Coordinates of C-alpha atoms and ligand atoms in Angstrom, one line a residue:
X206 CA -24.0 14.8 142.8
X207 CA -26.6 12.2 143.8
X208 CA -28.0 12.6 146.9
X209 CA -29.8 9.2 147.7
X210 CA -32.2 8.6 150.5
X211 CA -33.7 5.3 151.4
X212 CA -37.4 5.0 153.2
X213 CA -37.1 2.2 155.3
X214 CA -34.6 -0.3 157.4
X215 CA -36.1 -3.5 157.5
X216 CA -34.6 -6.1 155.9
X217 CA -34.5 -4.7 151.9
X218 CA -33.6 -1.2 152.8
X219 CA -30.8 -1.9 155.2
X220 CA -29.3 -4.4 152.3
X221 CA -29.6 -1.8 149.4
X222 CA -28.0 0.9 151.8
X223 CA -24.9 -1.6 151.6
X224 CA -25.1 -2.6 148.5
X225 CA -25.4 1.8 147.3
X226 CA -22.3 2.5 149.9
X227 CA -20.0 0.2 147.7
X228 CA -20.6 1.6 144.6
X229 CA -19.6 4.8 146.5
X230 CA -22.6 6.6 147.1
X231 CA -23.4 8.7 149.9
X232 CA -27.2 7.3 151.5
X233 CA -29.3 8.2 154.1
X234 CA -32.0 5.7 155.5
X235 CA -35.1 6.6 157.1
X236 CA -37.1 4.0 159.4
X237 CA -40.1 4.7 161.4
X238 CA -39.4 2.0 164.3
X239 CA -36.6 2.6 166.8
X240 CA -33.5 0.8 165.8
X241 CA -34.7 -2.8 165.9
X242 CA -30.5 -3.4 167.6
X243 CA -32.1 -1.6 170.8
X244 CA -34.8 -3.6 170.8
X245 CA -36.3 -7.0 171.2
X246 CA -38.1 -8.7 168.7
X247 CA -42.0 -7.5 168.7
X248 CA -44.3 -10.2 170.7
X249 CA -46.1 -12.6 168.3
X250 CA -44.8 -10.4 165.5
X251 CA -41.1 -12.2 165.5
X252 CA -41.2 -14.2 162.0
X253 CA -38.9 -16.9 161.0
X254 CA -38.1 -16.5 157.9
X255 CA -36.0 -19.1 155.6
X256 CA -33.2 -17.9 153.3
X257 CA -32.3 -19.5 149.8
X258 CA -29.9 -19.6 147.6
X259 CA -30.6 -16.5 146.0
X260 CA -30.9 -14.7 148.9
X261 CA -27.4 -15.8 150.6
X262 CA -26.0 -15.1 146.8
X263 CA -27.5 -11.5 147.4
X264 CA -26.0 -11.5 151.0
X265 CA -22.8 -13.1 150.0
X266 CA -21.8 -10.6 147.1
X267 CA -21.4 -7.7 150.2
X268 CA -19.7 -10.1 152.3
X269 CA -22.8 -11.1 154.8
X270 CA -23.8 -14.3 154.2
X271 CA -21.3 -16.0 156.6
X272 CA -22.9 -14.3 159.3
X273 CA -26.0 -14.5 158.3
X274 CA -25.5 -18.3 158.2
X275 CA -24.4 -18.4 161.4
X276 CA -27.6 -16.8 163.2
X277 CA -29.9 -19.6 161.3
X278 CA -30.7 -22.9 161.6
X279 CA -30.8 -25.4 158.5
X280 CA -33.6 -26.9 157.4
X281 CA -33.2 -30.0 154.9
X282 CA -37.0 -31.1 154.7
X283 CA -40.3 -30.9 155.9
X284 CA -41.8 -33.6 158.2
X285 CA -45.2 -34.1 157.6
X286 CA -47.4 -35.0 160.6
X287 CA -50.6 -36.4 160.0
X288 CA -53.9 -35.9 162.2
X289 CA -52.8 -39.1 163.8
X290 CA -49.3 -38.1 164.6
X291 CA -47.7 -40.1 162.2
X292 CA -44.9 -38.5 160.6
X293 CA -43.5 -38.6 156.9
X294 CA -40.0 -37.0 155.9
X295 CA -39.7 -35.0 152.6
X296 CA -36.1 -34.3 152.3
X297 CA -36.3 -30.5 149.9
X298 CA -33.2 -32.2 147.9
X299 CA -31.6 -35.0 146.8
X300 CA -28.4 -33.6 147.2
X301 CA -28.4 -32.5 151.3
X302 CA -29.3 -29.0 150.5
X303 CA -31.3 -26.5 152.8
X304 CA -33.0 -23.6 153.5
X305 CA -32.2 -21.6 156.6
X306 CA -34.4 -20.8 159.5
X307 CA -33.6 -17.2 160.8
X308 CA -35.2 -14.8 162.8
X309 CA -36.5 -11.8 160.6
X310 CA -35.8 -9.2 163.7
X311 CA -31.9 -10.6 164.2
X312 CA -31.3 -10.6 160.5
X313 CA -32.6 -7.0 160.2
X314 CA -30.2 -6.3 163.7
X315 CA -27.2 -8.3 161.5
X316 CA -27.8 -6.1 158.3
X317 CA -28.3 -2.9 160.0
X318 CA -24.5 -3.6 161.8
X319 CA -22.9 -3.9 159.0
X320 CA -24.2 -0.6 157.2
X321 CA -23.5 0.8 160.7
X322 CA -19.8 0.3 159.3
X323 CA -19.8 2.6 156.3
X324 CA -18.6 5.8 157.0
X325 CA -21.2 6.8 153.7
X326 CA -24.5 5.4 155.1
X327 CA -26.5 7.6 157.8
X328 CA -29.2 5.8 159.3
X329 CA -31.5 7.4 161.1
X330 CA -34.8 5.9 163.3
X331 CA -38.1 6.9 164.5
X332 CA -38.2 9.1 161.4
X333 CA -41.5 8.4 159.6
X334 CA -42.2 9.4 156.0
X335 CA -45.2 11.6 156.2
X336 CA -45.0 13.4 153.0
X337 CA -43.5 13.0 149.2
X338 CA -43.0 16.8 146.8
X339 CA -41.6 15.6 143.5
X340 CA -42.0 19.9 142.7
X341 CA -39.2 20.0 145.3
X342 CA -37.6 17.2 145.4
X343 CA -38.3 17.1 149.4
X344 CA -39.1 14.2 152.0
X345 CA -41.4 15.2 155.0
X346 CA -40.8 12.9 158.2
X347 CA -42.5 13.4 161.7
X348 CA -40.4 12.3 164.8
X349 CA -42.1 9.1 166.4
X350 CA -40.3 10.3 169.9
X351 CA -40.9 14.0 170.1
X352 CA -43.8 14.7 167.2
X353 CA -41.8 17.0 165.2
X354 CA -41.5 17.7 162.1
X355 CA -38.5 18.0 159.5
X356 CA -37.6 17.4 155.8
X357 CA -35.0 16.4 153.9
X358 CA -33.9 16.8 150.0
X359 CA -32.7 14.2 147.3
X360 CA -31.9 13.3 143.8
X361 CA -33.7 10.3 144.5
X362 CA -35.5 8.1 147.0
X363 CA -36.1 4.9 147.3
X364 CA -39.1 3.0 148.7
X365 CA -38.0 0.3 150.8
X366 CA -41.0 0.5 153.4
X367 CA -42.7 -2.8 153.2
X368 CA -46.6 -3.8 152.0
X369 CA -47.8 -0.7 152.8
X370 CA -45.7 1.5 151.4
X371 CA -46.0 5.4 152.0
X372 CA -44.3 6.3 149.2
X373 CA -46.1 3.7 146.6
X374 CA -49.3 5.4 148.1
X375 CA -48.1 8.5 146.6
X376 CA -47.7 6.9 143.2
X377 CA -50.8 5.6 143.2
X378 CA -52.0 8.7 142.7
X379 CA -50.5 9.6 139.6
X380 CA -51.6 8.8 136.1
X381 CA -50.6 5.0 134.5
X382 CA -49.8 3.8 137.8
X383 CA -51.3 0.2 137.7
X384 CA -52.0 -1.3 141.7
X385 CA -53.5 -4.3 143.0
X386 CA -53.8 -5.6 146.3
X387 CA -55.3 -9.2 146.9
X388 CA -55.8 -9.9 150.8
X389 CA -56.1 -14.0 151.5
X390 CA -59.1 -15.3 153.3
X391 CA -56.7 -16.4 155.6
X392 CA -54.4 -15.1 158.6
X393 CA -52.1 -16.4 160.9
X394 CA -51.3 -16.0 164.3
X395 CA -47.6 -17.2 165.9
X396 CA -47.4 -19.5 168.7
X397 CA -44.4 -20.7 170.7
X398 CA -43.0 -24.2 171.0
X399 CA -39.8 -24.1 173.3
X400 CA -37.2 -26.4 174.1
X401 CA -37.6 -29.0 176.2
X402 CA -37.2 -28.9 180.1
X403 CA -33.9 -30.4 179.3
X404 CA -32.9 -27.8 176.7
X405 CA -33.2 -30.5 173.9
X406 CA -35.3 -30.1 170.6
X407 CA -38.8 -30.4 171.1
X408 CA -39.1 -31.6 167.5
X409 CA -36.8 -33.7 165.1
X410 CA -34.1 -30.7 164.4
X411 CA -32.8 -29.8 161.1
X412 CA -36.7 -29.8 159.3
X413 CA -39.6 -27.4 159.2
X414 CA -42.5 -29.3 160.5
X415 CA -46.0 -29.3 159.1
X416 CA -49.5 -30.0 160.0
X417 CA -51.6 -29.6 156.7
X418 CA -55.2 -30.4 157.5
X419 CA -56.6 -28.7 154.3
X420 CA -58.7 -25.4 154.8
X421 CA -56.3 -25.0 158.1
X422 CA -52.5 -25.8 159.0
X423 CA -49.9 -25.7 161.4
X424 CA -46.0 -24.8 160.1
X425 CA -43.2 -24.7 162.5
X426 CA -39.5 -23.2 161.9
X427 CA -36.6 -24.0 164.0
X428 CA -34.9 -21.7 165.8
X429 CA -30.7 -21.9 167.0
X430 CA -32.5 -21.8 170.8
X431 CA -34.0 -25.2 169.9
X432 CA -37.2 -23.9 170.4
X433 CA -39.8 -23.7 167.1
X434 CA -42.0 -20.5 165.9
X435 CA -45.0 -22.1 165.0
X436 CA -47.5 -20.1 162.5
X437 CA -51.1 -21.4 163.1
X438 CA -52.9 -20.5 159.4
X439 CA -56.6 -20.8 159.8
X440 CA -59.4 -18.7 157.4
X441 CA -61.0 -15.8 159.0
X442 CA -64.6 -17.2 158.8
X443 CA -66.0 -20.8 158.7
X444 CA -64.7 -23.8 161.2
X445 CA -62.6 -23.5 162.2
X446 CA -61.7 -20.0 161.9
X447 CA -60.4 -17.2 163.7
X448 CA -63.8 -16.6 163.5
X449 CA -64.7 -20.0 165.4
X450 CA -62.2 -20.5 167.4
X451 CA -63.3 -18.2 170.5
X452 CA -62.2 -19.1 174.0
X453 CA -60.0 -21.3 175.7
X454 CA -62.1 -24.4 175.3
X455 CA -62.4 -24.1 171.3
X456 CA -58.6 -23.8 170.7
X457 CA -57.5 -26.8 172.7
X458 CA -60.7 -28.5 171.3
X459 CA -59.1 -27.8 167.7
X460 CA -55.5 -28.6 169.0
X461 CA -56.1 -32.0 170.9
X462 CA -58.3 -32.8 167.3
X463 CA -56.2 -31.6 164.6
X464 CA -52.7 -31.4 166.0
X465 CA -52.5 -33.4 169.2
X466 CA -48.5 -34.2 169.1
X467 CA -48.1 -30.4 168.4
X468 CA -50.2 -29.4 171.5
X469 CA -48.8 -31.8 173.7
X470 CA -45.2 -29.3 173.2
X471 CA -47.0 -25.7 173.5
X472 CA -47.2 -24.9 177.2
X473 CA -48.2 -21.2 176.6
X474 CA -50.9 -22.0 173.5
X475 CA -53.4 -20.6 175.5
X476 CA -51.8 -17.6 175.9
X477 CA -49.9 -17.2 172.6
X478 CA -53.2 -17.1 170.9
X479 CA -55.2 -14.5 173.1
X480 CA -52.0 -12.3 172.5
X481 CA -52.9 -11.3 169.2
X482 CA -55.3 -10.6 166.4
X483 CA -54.5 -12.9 163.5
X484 CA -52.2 -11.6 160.9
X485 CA -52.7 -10.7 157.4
X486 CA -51.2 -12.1 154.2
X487 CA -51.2 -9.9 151.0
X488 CA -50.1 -9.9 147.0
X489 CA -49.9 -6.4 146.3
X490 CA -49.0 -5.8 142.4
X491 CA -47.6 -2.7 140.9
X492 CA -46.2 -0.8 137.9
X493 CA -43.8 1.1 137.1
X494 CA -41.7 0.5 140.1
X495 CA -39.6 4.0 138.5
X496 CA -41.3 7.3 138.9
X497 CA -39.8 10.5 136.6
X498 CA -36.5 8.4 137.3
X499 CA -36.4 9.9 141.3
X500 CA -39.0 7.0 143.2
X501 CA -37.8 4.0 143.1
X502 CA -39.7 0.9 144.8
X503 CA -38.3 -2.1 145.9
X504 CA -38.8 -5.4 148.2
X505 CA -42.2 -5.4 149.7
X506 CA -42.8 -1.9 148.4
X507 CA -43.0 -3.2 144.8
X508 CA -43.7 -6.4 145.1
X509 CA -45.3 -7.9 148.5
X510 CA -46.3 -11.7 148.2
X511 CA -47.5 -14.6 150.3
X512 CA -45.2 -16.1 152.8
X513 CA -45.7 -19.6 152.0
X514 CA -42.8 -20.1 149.3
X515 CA -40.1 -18.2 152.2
X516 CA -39.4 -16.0 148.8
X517 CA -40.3 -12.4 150.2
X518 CA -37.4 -11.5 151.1
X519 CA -34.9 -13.6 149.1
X520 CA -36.6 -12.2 145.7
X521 CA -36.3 -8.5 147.8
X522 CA -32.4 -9.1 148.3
X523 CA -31.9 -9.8 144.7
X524 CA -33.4 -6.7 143.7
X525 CA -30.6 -5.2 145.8
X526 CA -28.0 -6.9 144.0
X527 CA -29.5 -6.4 140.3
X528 CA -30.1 -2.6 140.6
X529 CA -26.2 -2.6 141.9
X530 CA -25.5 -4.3 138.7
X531 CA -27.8 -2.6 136.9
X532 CA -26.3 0.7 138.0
X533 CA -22.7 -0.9 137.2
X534 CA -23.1 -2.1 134.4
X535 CA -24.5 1.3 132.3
X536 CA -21.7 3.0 134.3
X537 CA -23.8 4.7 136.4
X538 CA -26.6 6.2 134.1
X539 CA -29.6 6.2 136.3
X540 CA -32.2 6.7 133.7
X541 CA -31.1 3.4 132.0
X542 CA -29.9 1.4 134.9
X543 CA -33.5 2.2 136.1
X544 CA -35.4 1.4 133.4
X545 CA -33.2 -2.2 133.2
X546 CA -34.1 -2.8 136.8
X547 CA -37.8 -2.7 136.6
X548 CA -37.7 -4.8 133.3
X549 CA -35.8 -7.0 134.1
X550 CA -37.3 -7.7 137.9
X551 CA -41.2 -7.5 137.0
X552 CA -41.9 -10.2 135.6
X553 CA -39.8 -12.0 138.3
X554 CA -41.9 -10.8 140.8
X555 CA -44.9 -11.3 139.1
X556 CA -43.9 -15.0 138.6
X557 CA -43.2 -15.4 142.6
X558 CA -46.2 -14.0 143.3
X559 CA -48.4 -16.5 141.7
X560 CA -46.4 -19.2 142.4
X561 CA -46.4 -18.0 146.4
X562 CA -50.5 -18.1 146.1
X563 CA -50.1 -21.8 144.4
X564 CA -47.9 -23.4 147.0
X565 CA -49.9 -21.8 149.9
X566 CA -52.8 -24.3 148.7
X567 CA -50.4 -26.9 148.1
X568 CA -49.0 -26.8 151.6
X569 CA -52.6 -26.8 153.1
X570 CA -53.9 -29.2 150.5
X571 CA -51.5 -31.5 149.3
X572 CA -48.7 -32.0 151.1
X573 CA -49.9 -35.1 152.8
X574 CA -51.7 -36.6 149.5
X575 CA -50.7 -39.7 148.6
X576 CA -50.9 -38.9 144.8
X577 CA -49.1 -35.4 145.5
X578 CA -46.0 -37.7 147.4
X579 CA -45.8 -39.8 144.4
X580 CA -45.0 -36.9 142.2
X581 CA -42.4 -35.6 144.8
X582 CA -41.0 -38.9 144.5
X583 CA -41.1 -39.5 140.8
X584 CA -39.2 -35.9 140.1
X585 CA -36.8 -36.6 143.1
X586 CA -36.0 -40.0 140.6
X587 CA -35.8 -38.1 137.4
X588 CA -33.1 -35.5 139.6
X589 CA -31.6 -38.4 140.8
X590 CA -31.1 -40.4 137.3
X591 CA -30.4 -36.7 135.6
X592 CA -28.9 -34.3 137.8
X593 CA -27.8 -32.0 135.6
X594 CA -31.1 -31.8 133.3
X595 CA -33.9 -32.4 136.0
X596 CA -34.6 -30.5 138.8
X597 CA -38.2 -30.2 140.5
X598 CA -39.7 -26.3 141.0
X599 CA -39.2 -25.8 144.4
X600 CA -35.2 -27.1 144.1
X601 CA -35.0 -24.4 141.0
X602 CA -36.6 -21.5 143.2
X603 CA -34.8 -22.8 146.9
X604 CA -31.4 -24.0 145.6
X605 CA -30.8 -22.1 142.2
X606 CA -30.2 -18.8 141.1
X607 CA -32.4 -19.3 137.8
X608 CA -35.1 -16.4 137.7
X609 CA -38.4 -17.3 138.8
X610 CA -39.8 -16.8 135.4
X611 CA -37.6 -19.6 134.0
X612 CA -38.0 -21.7 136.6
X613 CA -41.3 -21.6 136.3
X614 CA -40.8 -22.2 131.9
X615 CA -38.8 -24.9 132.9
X616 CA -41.1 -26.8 135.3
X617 CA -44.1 -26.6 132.9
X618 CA -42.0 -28.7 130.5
X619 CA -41.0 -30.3 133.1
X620 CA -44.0 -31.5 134.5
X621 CA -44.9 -33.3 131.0
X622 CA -42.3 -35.7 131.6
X623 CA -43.5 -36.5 135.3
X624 CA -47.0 -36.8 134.0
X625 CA -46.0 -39.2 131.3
X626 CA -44.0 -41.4 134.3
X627 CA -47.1 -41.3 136.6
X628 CA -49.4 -42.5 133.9
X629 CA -47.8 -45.4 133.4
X630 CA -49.8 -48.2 135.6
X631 CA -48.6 -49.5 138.4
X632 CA -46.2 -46.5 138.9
X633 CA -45.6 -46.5 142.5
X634 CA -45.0 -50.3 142.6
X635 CA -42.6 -49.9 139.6
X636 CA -40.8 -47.0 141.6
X637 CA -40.3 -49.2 144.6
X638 CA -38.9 -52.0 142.8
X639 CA -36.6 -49.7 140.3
X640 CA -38.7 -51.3 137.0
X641 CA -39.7 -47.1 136.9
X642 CA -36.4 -45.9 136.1
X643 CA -36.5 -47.5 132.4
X644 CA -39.3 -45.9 132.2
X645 CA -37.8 -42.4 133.1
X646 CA -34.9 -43.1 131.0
X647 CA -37.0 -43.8 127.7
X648 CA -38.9 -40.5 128.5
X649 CA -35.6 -38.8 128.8
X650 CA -34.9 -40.0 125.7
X651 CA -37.7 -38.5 123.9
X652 CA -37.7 -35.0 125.3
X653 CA -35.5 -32.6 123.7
X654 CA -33.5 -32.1 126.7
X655 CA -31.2 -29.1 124.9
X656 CA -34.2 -27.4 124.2
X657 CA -35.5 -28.4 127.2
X658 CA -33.7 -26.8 129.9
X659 CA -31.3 -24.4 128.4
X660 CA -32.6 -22.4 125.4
X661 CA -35.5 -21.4 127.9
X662 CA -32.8 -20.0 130.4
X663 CA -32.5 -16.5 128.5
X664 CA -31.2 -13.5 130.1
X665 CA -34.7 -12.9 132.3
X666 CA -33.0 -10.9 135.4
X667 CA -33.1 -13.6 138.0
X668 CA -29.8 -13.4 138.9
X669 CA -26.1 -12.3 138.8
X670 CA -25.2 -12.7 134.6
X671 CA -22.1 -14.7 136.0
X672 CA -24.4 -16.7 137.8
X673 CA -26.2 -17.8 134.9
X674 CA -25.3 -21.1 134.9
X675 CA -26.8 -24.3 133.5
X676 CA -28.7 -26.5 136.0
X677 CA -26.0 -28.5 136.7
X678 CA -23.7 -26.4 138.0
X679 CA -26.7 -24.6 140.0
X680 CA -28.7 -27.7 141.5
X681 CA -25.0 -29.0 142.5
X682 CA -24.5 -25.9 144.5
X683 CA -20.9 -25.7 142.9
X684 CA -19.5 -22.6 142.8
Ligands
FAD808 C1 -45.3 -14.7 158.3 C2 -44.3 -14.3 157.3 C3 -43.3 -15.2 156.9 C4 -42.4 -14.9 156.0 N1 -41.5 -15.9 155.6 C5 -40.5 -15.6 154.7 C6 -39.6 -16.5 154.3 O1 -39.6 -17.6 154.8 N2 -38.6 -16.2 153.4 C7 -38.6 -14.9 152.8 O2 -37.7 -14.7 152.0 N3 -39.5 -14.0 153.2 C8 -40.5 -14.3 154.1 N4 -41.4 -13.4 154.4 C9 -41.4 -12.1 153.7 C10 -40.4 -11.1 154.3 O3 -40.6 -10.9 155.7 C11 -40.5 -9.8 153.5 O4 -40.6 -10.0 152.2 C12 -39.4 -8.9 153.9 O5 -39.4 -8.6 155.2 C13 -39.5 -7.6 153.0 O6 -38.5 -6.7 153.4 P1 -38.8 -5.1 153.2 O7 -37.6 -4.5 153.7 O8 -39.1 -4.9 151.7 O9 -40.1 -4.7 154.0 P2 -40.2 -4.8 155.6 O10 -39.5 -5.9 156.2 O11 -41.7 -4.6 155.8 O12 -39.5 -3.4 156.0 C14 -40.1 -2.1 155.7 C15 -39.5 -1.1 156.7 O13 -40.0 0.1 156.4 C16 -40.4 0.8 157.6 N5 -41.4 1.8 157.2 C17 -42.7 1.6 156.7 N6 -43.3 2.7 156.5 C18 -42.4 3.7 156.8 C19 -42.4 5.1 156.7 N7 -43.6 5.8 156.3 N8 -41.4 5.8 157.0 C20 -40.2 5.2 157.4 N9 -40.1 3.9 157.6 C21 -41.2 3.1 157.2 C22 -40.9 -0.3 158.4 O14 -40.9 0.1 159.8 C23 -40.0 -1.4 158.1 O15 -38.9 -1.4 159.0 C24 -42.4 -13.6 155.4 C25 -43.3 -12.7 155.8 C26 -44.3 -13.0 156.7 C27 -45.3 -12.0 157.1

């Protein structure tokens, strides 16, 4: 009989509760915080998130991704605003396809409703994990409310408590048990742009808006209220910093400078920034992420990774839904189906990871580069003249269910081709007038495009095996 307890109910550990319910398991989930469904969203700690493809796929597969549609708002591009307010559209797709802006808090209240609903899933709050015996096999929790103390048995447990997990911590004291943790020299703190007076956007709708001014930016996700989170990244030390930017008179100095159409729509700034202390981002690295075949670490726990590609929790989901078919598919032998799920996941997560610390620069850096909009433009031309061979990196992470790690293969080859195009002189003229796309074909021509995209696809545990489709069918969207 397996007796299967979860640590943690945020967003990972309330989806694998579902997803260990349907395979008919009994599980009982442990979270420190009251029941986020009684609560409101933490100040300043609220979070946008965006969801993916992957991540709906995850969400979809236990029947959740309708409703978890319906408590976003899409996002189809990014409008670049410039330090003199002028804006620039970058639709994320050819094709109309977005990413969508949710609340972290009301998709944790959404997921935890729906594992409300099995009869096999006890969930209990303000129960935090103060203690791991693998001798015993025993959880020790302390009572957040009334201090006391209790524990609990299991065949196994599984970590689902975020960056800081309590129960990696008790891995990292064993033998072979390789951690890292990289903090960024920046932080970020969130500020509030509502709707207008009149209830309207503040903002064009329908686009995540960005201020990249590049040791410093400002990001802002819709939300179905109209109004926008807005996450201000700055470095802890220099100027500006965190460090720098003081009182009253040095934010709205850095606002009316660096983001003056942005500061113009945020009535409480002021406020919104004395409110907190800036907010860390981490990479924490780990291995094995399977413990004497009892501790199992997902999500965050295993794997936590800058926000900046919206990939935490999308890459956490699909762990859900490959350990489900891990555990199906070797009819329910744990030992294997949890040895396949770390292989098969780690170098996924590895590949996100560095690819989350890339695009961070790039968003700070380079979105507003002339020479970094050419390339966007080139590969949007390549997708558009091969649509079922060409795809750039962030349209095989958002809008694909490829793994990471072959996304990644894939775009290396991939970017050979692009550099070839943008070599050729007088690219962006060419591109205007449509003289580029001989150009792109001849290229085309060249590259061994069966090699090219689909040999490099092997299995790599990115997603569903039905769902490993060639890029066409994936960048489509079909079905
Ligand atoms: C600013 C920001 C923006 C982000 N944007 C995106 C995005 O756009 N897209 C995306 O996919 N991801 C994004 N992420 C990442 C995403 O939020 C995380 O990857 C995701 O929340 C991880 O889920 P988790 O359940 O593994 O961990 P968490 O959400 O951290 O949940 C862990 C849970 O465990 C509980 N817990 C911790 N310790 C204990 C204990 N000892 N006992 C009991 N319970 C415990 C905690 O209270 C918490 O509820 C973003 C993150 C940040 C910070």
């Amino acid at each position: 009989m397996e007796n299967l307890v979860i640590v943690g109910a945020g967003l990972v550990g309330s989806l694998l509760s579902i997803y260990l319910a349907r395979l008919g398991y009994k599980v009982r989930v442990y979270e420190r915080r009251m029941d986020p469904r009684k609560t409101e969203a933490t100040p300043y700690r609220s979070i946008n998130i965006t969801l993916c493809r992957r991540g709906l796929c995850a969400l979809e597969r236990v029947g959740i991704s309708e409703a978890a549609t319906n408590i976003a708002v899409p996002a189809l591009g990014r409008v670049i605003h410039d330090p003199l307010s002028k804006t620039t559209y970058q639709p994320y797709s050819n094709r109309g396809e977005a990413i969508l802006s949710v609340s972290r808090h009301r998709l944790n209240q959404l997921l935890l409703d729906h594992a409300g609903v099995y009869g096999n899933i006890e969930l209990h709050f303000n129960e935090e994990c103060v203690g791991l015996d693998l001798q015993s096999n025993k959880l020790r929790f302390q009572n957040r409310m009334s201090g006391s103390q209790s524990t609990c048995s299991f065949t196994r447990v599984f970590g689902a408590d975020g960056a800081f997990s309590r129960l990696r911590d008790h891995c990292q004291r064993r033998t072979r048990f390789n951690y890292s943790q990289c903090y960024s020299i920046q932080a970020y703190k969130e500020l509030v742009m509502p709707a207008t007076a009149s209830g309207e956007w503040p903002l064009s709708a329908g686009a995540l808006h960005i201020w990249p001014r590049g040791s410093y930016m400002l990001i802002a996700f819709p939300n179905t209220d109209r109004s926008f989170t807005c996450s201000l990244h700055l470095p802890y030390e220099g100027d500006p910093s965190f460090g720098s930017v003081r009182s009253e008179q040095d934010l709205l100095a850095l606002f009316q400078h660096s983001f003056p159409d942005a500061c113009a729509l945020m009535p409480s700034l002021v406020q919104d920034y004395a409110a907190g202390s800036p907010n860390a981002m981490i990479t924490v690295r780990c291995f094995p992420w399977v413990i004497d075949n009892r501790v199992v670490l997902i999500g965050d726990a295993a794997h936590s990774i800058y926000p900046s590609y919206g990939q935490g929790a999308n890459a956490g989901f699909e762990d859900c839904l490959i350990l489900s078919q891990c555990i199906e598919q070797h009819g329910h032998a744990w030992d294997q189906a949890l040895a396949e799920y770390q292989t098969l996941r780690k170098p996924n997560a590895d590949a996100i990871a560095e690819l989350s610390e890339l695009h961070f620069q790039e968003l700070r850096d380079s979105v507003g580069d002339p020479h970094f909009l050419l390339r966007k433009e080139v590969e949007r031309r390549f997708n558009s003249l091969y649509p079922g061979k060409f795809a750039d990196l962030y349209s095989m992470i958002s809008f694909t269910l490829l793994s990471y790690v072959d996304a990644v293969h894939i775009s290396r080859k991939q970017e050979a081709l692009v550099q070839q195009v943008m070599s050729v002189q007088h690219c962006c003229e060419k591109l205007r007038s449509g003289e580029i796309d001989d150009v792109i074909h001849q290229v085309m021509r060249r590259a061994d495009t069966e090699e090219f995209f689909f040999s490099s696809t092997k299995p790599g545990g990115g997603a569903a095996p039905e769902d490993k489709q060639d890029l066409s069918t994936c960048v489509s969207g079909a079905e």
